[in-house]
PDB file of C-alpha atoms and ligand atoms in Angstrom:
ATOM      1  CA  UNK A   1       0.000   0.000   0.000  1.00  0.00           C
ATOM      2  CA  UNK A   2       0.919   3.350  -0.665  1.00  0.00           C
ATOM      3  CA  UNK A   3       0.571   6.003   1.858  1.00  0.00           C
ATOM      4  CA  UNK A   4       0.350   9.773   0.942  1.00  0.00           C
ATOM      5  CA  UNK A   5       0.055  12.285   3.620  1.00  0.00           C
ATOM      6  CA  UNK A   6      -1.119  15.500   3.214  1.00  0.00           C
ATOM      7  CA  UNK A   7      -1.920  18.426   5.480  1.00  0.00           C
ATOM      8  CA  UNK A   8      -5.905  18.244   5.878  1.00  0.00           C
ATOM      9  CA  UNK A   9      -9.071  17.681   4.710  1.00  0.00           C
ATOM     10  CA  UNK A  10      -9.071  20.082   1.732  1.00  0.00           C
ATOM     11  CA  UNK A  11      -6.369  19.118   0.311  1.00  0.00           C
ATOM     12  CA  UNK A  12      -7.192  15.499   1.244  1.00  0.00           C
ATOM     13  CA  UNK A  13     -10.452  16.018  -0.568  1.00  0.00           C
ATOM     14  CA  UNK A  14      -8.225  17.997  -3.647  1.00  0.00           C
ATOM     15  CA  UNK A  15      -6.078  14.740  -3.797  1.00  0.00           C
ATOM     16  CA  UNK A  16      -8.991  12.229  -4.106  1.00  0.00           C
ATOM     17  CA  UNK A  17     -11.392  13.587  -6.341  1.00  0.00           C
ATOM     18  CA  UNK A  18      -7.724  14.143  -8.881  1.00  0.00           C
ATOM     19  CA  UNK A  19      -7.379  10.121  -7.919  1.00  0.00           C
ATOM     20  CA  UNK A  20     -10.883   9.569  -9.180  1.00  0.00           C
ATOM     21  CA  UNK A  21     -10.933  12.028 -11.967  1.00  0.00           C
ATOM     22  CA  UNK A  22      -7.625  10.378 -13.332  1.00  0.00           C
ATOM     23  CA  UNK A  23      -9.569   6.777 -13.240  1.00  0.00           C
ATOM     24  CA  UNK A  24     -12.639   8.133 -15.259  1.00  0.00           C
ATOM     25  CA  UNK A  25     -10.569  10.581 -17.705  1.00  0.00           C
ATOM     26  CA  UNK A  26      -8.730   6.889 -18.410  1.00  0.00           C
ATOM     27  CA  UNK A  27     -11.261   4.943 -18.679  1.00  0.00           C
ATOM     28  CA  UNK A  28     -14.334   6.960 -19.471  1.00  0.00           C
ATOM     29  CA  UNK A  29     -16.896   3.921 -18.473  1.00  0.00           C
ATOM     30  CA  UNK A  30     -15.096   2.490 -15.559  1.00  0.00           C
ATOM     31  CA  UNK A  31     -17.133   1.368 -12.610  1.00  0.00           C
ATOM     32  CA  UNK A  32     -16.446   3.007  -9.689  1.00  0.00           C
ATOM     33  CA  UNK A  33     -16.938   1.852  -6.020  1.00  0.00           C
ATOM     34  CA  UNK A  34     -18.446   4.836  -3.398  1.00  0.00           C
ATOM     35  CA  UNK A  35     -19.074   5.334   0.007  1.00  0.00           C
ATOM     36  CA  UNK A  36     -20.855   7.496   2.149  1.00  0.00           C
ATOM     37  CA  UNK A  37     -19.698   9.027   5.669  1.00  0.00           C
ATOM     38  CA  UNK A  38     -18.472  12.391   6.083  1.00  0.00           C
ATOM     39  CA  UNK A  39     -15.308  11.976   4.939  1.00  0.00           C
ATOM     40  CA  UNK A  40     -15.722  11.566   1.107  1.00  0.00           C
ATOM     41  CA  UNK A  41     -18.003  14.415   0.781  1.00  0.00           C
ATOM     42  CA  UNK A  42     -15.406  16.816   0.181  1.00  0.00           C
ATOM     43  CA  UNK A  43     -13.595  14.770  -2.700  1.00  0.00           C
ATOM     44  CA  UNK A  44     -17.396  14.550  -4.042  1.00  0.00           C
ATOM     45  CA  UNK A  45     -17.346  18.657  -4.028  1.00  0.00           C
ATOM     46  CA  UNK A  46     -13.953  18.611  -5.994  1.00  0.00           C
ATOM     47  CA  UNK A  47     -15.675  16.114  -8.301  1.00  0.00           C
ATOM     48  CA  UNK A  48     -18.361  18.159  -9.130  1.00  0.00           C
ATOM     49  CA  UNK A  49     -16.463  21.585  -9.322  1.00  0.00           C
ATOM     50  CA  UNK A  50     -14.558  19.671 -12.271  1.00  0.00           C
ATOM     51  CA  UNK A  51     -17.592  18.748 -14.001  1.00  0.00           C
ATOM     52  CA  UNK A  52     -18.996  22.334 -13.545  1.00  0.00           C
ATOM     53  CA  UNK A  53     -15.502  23.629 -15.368  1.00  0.00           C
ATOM     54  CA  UNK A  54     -16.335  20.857 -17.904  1.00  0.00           C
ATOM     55  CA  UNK A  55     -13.373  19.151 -17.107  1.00  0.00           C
ATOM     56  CA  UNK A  56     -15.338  15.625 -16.049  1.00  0.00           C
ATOM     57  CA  UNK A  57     -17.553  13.616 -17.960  1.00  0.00           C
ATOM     58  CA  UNK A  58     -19.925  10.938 -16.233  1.00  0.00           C
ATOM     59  CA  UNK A  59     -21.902  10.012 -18.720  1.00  0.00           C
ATOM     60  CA  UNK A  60     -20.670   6.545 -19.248  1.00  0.00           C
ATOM     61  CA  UNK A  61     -19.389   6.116 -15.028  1.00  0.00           C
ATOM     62  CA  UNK A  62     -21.227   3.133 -13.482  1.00  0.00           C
ATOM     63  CA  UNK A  63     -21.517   2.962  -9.633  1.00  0.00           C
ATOM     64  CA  UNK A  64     -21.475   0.830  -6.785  1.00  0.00           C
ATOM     65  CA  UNK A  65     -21.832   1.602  -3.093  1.00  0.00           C
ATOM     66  CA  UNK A  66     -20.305  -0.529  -0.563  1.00  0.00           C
ATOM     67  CA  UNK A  67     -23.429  -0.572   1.571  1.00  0.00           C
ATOM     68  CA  UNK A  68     -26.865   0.501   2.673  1.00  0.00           C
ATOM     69  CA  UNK A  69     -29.104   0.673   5.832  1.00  0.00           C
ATOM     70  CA  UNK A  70     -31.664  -2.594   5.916  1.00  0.00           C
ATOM     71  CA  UNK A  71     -35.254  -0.843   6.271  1.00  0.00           C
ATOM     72  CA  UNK A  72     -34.658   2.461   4.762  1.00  0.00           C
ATOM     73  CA  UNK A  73     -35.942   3.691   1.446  1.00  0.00           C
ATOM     74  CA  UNK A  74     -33.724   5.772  -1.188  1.00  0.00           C
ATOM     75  CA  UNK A  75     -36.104   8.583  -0.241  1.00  0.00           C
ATOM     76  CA  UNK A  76     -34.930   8.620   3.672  1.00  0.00           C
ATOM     77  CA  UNK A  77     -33.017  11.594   3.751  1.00  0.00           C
ATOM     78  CA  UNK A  78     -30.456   8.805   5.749  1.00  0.00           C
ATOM     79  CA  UNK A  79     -30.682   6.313   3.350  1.00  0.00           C
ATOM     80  CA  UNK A  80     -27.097   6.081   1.691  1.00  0.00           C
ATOM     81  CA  UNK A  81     -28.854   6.528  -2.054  1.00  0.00           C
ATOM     82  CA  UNK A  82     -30.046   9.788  -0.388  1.00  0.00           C
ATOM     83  CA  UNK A  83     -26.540  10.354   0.428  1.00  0.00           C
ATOM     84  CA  UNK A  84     -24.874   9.542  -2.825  1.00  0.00           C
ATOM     85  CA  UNK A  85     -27.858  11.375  -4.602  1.00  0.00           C
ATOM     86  CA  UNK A  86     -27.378  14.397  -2.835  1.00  0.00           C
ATOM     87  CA  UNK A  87     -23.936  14.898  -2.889  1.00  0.00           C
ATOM     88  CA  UNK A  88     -23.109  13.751  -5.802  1.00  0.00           C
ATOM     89  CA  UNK A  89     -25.584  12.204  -8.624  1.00  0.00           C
ATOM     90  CA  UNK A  90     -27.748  15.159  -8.593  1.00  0.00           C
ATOM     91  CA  UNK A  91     -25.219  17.190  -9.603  1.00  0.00           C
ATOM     92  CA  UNK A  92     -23.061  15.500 -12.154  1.00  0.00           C
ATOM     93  CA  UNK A  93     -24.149  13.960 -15.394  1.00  0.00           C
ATOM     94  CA  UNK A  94     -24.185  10.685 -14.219  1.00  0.00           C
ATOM     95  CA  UNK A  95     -26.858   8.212 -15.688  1.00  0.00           C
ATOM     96  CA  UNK A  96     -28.793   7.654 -12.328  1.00  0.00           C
ATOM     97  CA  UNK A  97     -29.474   4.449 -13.866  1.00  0.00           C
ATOM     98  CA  UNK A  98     -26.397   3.469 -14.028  1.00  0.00           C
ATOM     99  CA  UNK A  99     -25.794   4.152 -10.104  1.00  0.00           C
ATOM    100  CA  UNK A 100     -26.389   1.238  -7.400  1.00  0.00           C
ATOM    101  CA  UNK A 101     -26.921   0.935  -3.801  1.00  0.00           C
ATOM    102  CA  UNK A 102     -27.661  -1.858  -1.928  1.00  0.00           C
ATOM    103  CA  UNK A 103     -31.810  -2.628  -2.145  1.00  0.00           C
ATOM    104  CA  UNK A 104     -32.441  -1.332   1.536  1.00  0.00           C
ATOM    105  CA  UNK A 105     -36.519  -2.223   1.175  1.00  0.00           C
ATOM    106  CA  UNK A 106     -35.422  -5.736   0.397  1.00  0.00           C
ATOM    107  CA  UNK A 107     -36.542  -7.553   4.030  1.00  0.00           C
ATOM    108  CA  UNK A 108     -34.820 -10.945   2.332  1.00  0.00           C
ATOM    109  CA  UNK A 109     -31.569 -10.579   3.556  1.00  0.00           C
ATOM    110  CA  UNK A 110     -30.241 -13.681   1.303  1.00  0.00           C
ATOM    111  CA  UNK A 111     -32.066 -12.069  -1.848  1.00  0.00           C
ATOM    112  CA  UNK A 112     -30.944  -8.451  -1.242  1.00  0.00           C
ATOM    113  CA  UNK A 113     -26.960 -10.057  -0.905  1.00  0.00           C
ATOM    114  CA  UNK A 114     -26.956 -12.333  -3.303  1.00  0.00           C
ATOM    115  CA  UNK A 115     -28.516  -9.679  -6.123  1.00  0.00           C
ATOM    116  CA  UNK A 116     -25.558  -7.258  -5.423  1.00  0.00           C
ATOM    117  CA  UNK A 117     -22.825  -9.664  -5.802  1.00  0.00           C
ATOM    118  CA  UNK A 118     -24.316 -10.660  -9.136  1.00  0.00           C
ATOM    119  CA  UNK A 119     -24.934  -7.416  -9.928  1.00  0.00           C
ATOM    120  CA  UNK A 120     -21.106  -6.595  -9.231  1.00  0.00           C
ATOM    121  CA  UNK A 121     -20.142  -9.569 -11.195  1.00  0.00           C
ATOM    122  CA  UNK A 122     -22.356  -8.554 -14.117  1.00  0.00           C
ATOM    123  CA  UNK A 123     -20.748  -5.048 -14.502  1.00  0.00           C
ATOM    124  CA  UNK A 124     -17.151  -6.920 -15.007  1.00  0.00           C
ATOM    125  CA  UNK A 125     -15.997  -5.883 -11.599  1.00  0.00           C
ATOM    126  CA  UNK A 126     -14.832  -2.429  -9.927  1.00  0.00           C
ATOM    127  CA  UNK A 127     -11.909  -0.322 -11.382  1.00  0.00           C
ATOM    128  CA  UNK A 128     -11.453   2.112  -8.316  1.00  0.00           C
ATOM    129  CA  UNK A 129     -13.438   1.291  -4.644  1.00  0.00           C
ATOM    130  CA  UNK A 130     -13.151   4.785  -2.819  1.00  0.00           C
ATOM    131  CA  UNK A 131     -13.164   4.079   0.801  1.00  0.00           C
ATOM    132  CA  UNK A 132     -13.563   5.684   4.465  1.00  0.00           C
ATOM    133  CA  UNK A 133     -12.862   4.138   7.549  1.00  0.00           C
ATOM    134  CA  UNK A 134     -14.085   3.662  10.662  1.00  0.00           C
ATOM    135  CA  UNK A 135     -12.578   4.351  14.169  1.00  0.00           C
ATOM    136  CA  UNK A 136     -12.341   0.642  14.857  1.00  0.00           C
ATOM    137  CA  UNK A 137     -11.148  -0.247  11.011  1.00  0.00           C
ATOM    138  CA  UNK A 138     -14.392  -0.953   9.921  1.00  0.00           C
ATOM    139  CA  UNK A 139     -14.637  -1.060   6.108  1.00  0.00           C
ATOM    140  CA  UNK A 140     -17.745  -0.475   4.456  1.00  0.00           C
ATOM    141  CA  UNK A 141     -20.251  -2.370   7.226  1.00  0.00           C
ATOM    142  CA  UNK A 142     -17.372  -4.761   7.974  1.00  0.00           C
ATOM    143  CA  UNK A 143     -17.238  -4.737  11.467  1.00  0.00           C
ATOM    144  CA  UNK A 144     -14.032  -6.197  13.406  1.00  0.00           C
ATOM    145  CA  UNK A 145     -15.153  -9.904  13.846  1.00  0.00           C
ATOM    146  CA  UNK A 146     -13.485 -13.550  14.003  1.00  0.00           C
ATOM    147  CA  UNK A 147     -13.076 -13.890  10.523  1.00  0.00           C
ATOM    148  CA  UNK A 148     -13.026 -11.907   7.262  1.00  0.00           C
ATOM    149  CA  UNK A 149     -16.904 -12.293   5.314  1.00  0.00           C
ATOM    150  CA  UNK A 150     -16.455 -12.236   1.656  1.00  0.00           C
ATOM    151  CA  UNK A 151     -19.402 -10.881  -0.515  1.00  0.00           C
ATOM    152  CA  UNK A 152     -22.238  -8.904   0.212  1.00  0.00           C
ATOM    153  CA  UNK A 153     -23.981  -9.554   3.560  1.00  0.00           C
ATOM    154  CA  UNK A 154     -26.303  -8.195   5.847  1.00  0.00           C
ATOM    155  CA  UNK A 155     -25.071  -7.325   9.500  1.00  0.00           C
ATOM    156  CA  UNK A 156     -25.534  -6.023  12.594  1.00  0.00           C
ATOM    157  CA  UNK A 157     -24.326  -2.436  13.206  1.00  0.00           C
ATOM    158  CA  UNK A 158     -21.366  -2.719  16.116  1.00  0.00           C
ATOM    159  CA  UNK A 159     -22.868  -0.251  18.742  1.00  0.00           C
ATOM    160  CA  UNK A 160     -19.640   1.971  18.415  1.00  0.00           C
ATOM    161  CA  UNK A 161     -20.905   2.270  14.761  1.00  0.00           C
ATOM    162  CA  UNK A 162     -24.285   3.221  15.732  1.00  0.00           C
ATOM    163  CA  UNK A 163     -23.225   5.972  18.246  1.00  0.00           C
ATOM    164  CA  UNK A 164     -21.203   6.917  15.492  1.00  0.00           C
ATOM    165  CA  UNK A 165     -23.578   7.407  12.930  1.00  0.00           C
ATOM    166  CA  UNK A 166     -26.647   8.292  15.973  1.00  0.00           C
ATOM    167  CA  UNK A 167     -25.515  12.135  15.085  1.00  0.00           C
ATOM    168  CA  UNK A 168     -27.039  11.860  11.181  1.00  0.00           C
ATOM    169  CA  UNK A 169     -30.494  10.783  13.192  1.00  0.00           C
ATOM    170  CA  UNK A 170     -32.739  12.730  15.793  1.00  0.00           C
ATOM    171  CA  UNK A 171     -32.498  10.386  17.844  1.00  0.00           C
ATOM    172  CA  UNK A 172     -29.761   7.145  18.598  1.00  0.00           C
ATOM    173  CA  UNK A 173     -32.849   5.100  19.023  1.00  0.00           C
ATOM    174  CA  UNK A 174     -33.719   5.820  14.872  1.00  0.00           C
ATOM    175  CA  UNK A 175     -30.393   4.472  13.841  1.00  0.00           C
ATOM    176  CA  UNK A 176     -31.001   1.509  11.898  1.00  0.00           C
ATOM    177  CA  UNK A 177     -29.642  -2.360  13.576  1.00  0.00           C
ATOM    178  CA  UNK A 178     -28.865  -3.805  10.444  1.00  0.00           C
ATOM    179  CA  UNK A 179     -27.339  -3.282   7.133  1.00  0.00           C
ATOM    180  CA  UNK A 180     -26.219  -4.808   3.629  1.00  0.00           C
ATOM    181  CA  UNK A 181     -23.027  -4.125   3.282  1.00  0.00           C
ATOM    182  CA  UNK A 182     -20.071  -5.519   0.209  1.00  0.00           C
ATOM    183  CA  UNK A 183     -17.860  -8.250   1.970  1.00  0.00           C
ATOM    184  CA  UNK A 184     -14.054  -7.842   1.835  1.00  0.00           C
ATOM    185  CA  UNK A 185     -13.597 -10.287  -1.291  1.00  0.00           C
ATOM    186  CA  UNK A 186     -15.650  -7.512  -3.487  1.00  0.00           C
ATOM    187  CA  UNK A 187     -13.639  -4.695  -2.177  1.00  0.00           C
ATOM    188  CA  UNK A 188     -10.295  -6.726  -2.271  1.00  0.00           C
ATOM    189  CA  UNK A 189     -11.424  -7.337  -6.326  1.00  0.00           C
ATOM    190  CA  UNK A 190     -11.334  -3.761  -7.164  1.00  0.00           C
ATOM    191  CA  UNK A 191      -8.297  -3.579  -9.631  1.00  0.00           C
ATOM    192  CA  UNK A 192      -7.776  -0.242  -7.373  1.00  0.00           C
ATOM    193  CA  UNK A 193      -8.380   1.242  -3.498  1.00  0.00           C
ATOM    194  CA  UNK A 194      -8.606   4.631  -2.595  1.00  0.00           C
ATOM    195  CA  UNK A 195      -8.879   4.624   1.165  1.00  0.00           C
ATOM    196  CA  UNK A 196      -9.228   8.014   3.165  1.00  0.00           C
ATOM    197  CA  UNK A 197      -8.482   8.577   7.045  1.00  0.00           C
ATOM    198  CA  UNK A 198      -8.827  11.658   8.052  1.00  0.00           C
ATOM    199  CA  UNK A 199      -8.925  13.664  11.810  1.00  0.00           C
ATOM    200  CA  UNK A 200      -6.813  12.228  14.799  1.00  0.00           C
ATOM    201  CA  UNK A 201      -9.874   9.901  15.514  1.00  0.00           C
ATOM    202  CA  UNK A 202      -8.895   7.550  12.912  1.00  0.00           C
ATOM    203  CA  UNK A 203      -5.393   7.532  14.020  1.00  0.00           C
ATOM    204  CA  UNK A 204      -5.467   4.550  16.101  1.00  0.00           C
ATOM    205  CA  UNK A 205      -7.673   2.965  13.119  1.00  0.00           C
ATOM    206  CA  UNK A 206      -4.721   3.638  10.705  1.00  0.00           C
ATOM    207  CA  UNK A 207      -1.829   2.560  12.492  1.00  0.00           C
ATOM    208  CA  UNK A 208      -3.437  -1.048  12.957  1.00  0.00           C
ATOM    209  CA  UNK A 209      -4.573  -0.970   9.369  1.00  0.00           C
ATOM    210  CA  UNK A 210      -1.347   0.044   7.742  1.00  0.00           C
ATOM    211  CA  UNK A 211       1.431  -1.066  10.454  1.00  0.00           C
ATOM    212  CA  UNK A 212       0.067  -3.630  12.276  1.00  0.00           C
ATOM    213  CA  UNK A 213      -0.475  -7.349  11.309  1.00  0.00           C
ATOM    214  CA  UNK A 214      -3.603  -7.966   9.177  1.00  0.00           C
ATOM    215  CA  UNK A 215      -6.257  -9.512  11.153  1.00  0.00           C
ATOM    216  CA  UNK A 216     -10.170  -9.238  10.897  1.00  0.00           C
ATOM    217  CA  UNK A 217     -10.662  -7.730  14.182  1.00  0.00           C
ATOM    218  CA  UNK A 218      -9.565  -4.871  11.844  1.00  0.00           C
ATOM    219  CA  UNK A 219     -10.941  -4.926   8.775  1.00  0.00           C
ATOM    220  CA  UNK A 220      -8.960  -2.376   6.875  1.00  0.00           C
ATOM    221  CA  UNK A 221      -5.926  -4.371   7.614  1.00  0.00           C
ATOM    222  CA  UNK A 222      -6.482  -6.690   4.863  1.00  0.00           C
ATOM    223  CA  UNK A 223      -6.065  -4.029   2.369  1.00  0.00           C
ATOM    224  CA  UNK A 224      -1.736  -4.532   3.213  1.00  0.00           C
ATOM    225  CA  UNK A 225      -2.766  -7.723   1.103  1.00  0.00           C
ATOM    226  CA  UNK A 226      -4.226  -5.894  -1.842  1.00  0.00           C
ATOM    227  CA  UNK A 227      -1.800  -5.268  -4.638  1.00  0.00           C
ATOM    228  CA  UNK A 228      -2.987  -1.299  -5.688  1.00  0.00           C
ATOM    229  CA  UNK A 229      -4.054   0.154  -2.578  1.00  0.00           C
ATOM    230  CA  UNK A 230      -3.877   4.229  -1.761  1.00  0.00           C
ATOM    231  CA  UNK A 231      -3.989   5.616   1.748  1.00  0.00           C
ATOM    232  CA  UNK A 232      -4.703   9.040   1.807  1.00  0.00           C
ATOM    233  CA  UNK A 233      -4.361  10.710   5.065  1.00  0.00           C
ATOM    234  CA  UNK A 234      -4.278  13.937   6.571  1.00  0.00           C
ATOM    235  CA  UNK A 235      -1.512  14.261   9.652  1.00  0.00           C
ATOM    236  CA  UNK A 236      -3.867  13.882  12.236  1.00  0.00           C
ATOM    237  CA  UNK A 237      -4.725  10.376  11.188  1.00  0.00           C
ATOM    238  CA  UNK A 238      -1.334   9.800  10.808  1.00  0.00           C
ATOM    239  CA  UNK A 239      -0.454  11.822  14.191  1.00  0.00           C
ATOM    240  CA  UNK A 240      -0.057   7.617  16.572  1.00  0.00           C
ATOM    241  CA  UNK A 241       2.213   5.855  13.485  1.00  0.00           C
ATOM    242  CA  UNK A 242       4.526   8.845  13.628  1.00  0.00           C
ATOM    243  CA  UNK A 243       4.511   8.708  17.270  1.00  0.00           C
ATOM    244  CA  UNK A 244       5.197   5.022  16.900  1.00  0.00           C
ATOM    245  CA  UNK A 245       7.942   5.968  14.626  1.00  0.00           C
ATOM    246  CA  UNK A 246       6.993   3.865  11.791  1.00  0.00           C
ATOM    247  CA  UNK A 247       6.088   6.444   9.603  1.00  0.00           C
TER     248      UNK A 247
HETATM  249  C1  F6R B 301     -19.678   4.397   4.283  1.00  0.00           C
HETATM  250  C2  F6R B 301     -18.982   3.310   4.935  1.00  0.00           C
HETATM  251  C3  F6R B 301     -18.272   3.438   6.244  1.00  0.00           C
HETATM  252  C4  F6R B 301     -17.554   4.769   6.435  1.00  0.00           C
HETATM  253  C5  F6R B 301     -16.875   4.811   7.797  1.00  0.00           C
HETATM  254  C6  F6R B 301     -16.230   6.161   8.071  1.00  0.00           C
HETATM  255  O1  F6R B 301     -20.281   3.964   3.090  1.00  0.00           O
HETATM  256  O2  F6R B 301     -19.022   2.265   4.402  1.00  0.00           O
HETATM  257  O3  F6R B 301     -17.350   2.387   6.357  1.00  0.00           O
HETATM  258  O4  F6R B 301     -16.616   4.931   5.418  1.00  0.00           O
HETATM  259  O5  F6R B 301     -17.815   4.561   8.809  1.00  0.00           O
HETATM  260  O6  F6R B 301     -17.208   7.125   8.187  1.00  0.00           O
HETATM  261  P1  F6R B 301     -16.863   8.674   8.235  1.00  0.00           P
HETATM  262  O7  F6R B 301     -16.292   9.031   6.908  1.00  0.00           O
HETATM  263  O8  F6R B 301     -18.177   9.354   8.489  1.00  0.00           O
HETATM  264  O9  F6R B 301     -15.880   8.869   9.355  1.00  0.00           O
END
């Protein structure tokens, strides 16, 4: 893995969307893999300024999300299609139909799953998976467990992860239990990773990913196995593997 520091957030988000606008002016119908959180939301900003300035074309991008709350509807204003729709789709001239998320209204967990792995299979696979990560090295919905899961699955929010995510609700009672999230074999197929830490909260999160042995009680870890991964990360998230000397 390669690990690129920068100084913060902007230019954290400056470096990623050029990452992602790189991929598509390549390969103008790539597939690319998304995520939600707060963190990409500033590389999504850069993405569409270079659209605006006619710079980016989408019209031939294909999408994937790594994951979706079980229960919730695209038109939940916390459903993760929301998400992408808002701060991205909406504004770009993506085909929408061309754009995937998880089924959240699915109730049959083993239908919902197995649909988005053969939907990942059927678009030929993901060029670039842009990732965040989670204070415990969550990736995607992959919560630190015994063993790594492979393809899409449904599972049951760690409560760190729904205290995390309680401040996107009114209440930490509305945060959804469950979710569908891509298992570690669909992100570890993506011919590329972009993963991005930023904030001293993820520091912890990044020094057992990146410098620490790979293990599924952190799931990020595995991506030291993948052969084109990217860590972007601001100086705050690298702030505890400087202090460890090891970076
Ligand atoms: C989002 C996702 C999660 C987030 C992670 C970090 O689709 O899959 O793994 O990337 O929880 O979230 P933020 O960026 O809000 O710190």
């Amino acid at each position: 893995m390669r690990i690129y520091e920068v100084k913060n957030y902007e230019e954290l988000s400056r470096k990623a969307a050029d990452m992602i606008a790189a991929q598509i002016i390549l390969k103008p119908d790539c597939v690319l893999g998304l995520a939600t959180g707060s963190t990409p939301v500033g590389a999504y900003r850069e993405l569409i300024k270079k659209y605006e300035n006619g710079e980016l074309d989408f019209s031939q991008v294909s999408s994937v999300n790594l994951d979706e709350y079980k229960g919730l509807s695209g038109e939940n204003d916390q459903s993760y299609r929301y998400f992408m729709n808002h701060n991205l789709f909406d504004h770009v001239n993506i085909d929408k139909t061309r754009t995937h998320v998880p089924n959240g209204l699915e109730p049959d967990a083993d239908k919902a799953c197995a649909d988005y792995n053969t939907l990942i299979g059927s678009m030929g696979g993901i060029d670039l998976q842009l990732l965040g990560i989670g204070g415990n090295g969550h990736i995607g919905f992959n919560e630190p467990c015994e063993e790594f899961i492979c393809d899409t699955h449904c599972v049951s929010l760690a409560q760190s992860t729904i205290e995390a995510n309680a401040r996107f609700f009114d209440s930490i009672d509305e945060v959804p239990k469950f979710a569908y999230t891509m298992g570690i074999r669909n992100i570890m197929s993506a011919k590329k990773v972009l993963l991005l830490a930023s904030g001293k909260n993820k520091a912890q999160a990044v020094y057992d990913s990146c410098f620490r042995p790979v293990t599924p009680h952190v799931p990020a870890s595995v991506l030291q196995l993948h052969p084109d991964t990217v860590i972007i990360a601001d100086s705050d998230a690298l702030s505890l593997a400087k202090e460890k000397g090891v970076f």
